[in-house]
Coordinates of C-alpha atoms in Angstrom, one line a residue:
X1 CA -56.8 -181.1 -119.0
X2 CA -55.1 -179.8 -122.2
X3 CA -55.6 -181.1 -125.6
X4 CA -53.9 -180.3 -128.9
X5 CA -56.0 -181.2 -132.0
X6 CA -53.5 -182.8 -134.5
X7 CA -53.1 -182.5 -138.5
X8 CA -50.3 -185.1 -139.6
X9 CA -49.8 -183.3 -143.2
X10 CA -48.0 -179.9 -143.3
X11 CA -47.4 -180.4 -139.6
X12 CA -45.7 -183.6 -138.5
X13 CA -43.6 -183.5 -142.8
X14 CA -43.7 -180.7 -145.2
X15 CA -43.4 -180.5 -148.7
X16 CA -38.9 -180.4 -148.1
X17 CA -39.4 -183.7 -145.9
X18 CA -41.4 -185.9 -148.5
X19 CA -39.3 -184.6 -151.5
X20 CA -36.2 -185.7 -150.2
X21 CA -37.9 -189.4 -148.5
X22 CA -38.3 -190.4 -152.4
X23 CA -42.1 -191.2 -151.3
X24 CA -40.4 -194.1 -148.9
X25 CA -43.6 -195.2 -147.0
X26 CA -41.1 -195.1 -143.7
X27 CA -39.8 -191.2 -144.2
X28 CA -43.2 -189.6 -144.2
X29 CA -43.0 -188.4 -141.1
X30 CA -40.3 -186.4 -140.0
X31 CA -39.3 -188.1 -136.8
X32 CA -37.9 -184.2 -135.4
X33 CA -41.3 -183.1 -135.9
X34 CA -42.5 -185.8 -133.6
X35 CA -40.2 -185.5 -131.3
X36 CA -40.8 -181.7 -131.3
X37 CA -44.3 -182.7 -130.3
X38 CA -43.5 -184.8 -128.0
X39 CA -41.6 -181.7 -126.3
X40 CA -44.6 -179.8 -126.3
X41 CA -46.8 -182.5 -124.6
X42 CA -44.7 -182.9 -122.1
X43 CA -43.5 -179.2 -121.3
X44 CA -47.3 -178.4 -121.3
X45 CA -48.9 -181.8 -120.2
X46 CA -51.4 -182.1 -123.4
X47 CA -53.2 -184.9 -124.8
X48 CA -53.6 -185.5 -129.2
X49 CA -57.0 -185.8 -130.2
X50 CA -55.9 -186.3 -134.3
X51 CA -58.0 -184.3 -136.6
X52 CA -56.0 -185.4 -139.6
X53 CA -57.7 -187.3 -142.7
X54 CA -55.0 -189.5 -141.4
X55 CA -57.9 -190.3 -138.5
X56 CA -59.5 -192.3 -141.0
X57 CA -57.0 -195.2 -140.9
X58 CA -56.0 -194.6 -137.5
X59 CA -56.8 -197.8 -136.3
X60 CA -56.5 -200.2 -139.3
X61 CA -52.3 -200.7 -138.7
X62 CA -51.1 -199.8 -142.3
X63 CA -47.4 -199.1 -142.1
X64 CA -47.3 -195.3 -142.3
X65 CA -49.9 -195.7 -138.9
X66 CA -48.2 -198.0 -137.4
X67 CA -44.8 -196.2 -137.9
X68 CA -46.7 -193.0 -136.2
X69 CA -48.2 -195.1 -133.8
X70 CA -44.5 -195.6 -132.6
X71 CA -42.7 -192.9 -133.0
X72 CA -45.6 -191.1 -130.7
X73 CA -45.5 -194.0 -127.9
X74 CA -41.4 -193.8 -128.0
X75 CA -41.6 -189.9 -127.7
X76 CA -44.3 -189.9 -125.2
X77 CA -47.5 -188.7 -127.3
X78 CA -50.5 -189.6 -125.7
X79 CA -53.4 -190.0 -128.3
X80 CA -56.8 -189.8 -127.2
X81 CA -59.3 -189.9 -129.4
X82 CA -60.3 -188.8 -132.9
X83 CA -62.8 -186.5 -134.8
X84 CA -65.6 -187.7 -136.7
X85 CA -65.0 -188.8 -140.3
X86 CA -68.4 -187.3 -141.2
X87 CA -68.0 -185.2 -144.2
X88 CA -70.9 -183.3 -144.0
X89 CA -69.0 -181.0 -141.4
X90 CA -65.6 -179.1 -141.8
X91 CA -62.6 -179.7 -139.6
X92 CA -63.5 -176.8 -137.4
X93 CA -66.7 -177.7 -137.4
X94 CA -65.5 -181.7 -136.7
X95 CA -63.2 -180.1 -133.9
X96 CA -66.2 -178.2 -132.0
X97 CA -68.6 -181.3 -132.3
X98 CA -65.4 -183.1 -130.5
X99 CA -64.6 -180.1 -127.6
X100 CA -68.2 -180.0 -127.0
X101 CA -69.2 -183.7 -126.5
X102 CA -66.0 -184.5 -124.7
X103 CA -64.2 -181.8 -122.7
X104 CA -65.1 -179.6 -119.4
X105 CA -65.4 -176.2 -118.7
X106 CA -61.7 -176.2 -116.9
X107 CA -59.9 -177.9 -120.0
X108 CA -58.1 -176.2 -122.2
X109 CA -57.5 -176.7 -126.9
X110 CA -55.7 -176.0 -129.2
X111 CA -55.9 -177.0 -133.2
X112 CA -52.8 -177.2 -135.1
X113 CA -53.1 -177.3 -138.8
X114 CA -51.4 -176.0 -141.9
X115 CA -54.9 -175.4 -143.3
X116 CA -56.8 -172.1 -142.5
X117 CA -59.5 -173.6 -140.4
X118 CA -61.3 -170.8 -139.1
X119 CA -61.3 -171.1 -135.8
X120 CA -60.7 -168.4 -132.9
X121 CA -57.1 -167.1 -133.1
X122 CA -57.0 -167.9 -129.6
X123 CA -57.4 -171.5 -130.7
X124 CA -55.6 -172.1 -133.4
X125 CA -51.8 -172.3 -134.6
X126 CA -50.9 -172.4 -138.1
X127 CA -47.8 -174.4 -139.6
X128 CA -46.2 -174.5 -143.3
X129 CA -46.4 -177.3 -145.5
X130 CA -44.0 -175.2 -147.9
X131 CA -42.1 -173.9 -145.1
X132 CA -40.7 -176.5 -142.0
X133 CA -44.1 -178.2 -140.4
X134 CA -44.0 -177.8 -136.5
X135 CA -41.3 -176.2 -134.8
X136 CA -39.8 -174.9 -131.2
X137 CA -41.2 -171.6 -132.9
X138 CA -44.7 -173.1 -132.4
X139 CA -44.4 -173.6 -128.7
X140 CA -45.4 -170.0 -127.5
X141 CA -48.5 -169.7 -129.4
X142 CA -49.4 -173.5 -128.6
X143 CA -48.7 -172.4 -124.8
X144 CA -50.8 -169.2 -125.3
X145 CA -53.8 -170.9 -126.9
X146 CA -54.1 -173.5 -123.8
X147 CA -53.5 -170.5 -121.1
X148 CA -57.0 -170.3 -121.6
X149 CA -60.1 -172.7 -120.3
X150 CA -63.2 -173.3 -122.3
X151 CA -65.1 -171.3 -119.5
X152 CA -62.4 -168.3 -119.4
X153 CA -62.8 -167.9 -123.3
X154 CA -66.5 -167.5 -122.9
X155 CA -66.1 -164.9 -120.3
X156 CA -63.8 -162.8 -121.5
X157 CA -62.8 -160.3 -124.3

């Protein structure tokens, strides 16, 4: 299986985006970004696991949720599951606690974040709050990072 570890902030909006929504609850998330995502899902059948602070309400149904909730089921985005909250650990750190007790050796990851979060560049794809959040220009380096399996990045250079 593939998974894609999800930031909401900087990768779903970016700094342009939330300026021009006039801090409209509704507008912000870009729904292109979604749908961009969505694209990526599909084209390289991955799951979300959200790493986001947004993580934190994921369940409670506030209206910028629940407007994510459905722009992700109406573009296809299959969410399935969510790092701890514990802030005793980084996000990395939350991501590897989460790839560890849950995936295989045959499953692929990826993290996506516009924070440096210091993982393997193998594993990790950076996006720009200040520049356009997630883009068509992502898809290579998403589709490199889950080329490889937990197992083959432990057994080779």
């Amino acid at each position: 299986m593939r998974y894609i570890f999800l930031d909401i902030d900087g990768v779903l909006n970016n700094q342009a985006f939330l300026l021009a929504s006039d801090k409209n609850v509704d507008l912000t998330i870009d729904e292109n970004a979604v749908k961009t995502l969505g694209k990526i899902c599909r084209k390289l059948k991955a799951k979300v696991v959200i790493s986001s602070a947004w993580r934190v309400g994921w369940n409670n149904g506030g209206p910028r949720t629940t407007r994510l909730r459905n722009l992700f089921a109406k573009y296809k985005i299959d969410v399935v599951g969510l790092t701890s909250t514990d802030t005793k650990f980084t996000r990395a750190e939350q991501i590897i606690m989460y790839v560890c007790d849950h995936f295989k050796c045959g499953d692929s990851w990826v993290a996506i974040d516009d924070e440096e979060l210091y993982l393997s560049s193998r594993r990790f794809v950076k996006t720009d709050f200040y520049g356009e959040g997630l883009t068509m220009k992502h898809y290579k380096p998403i589709r490199d990072a889950l080329k490889y399996t937990i197992k083959e990045e432990w057994t080779t250079n």
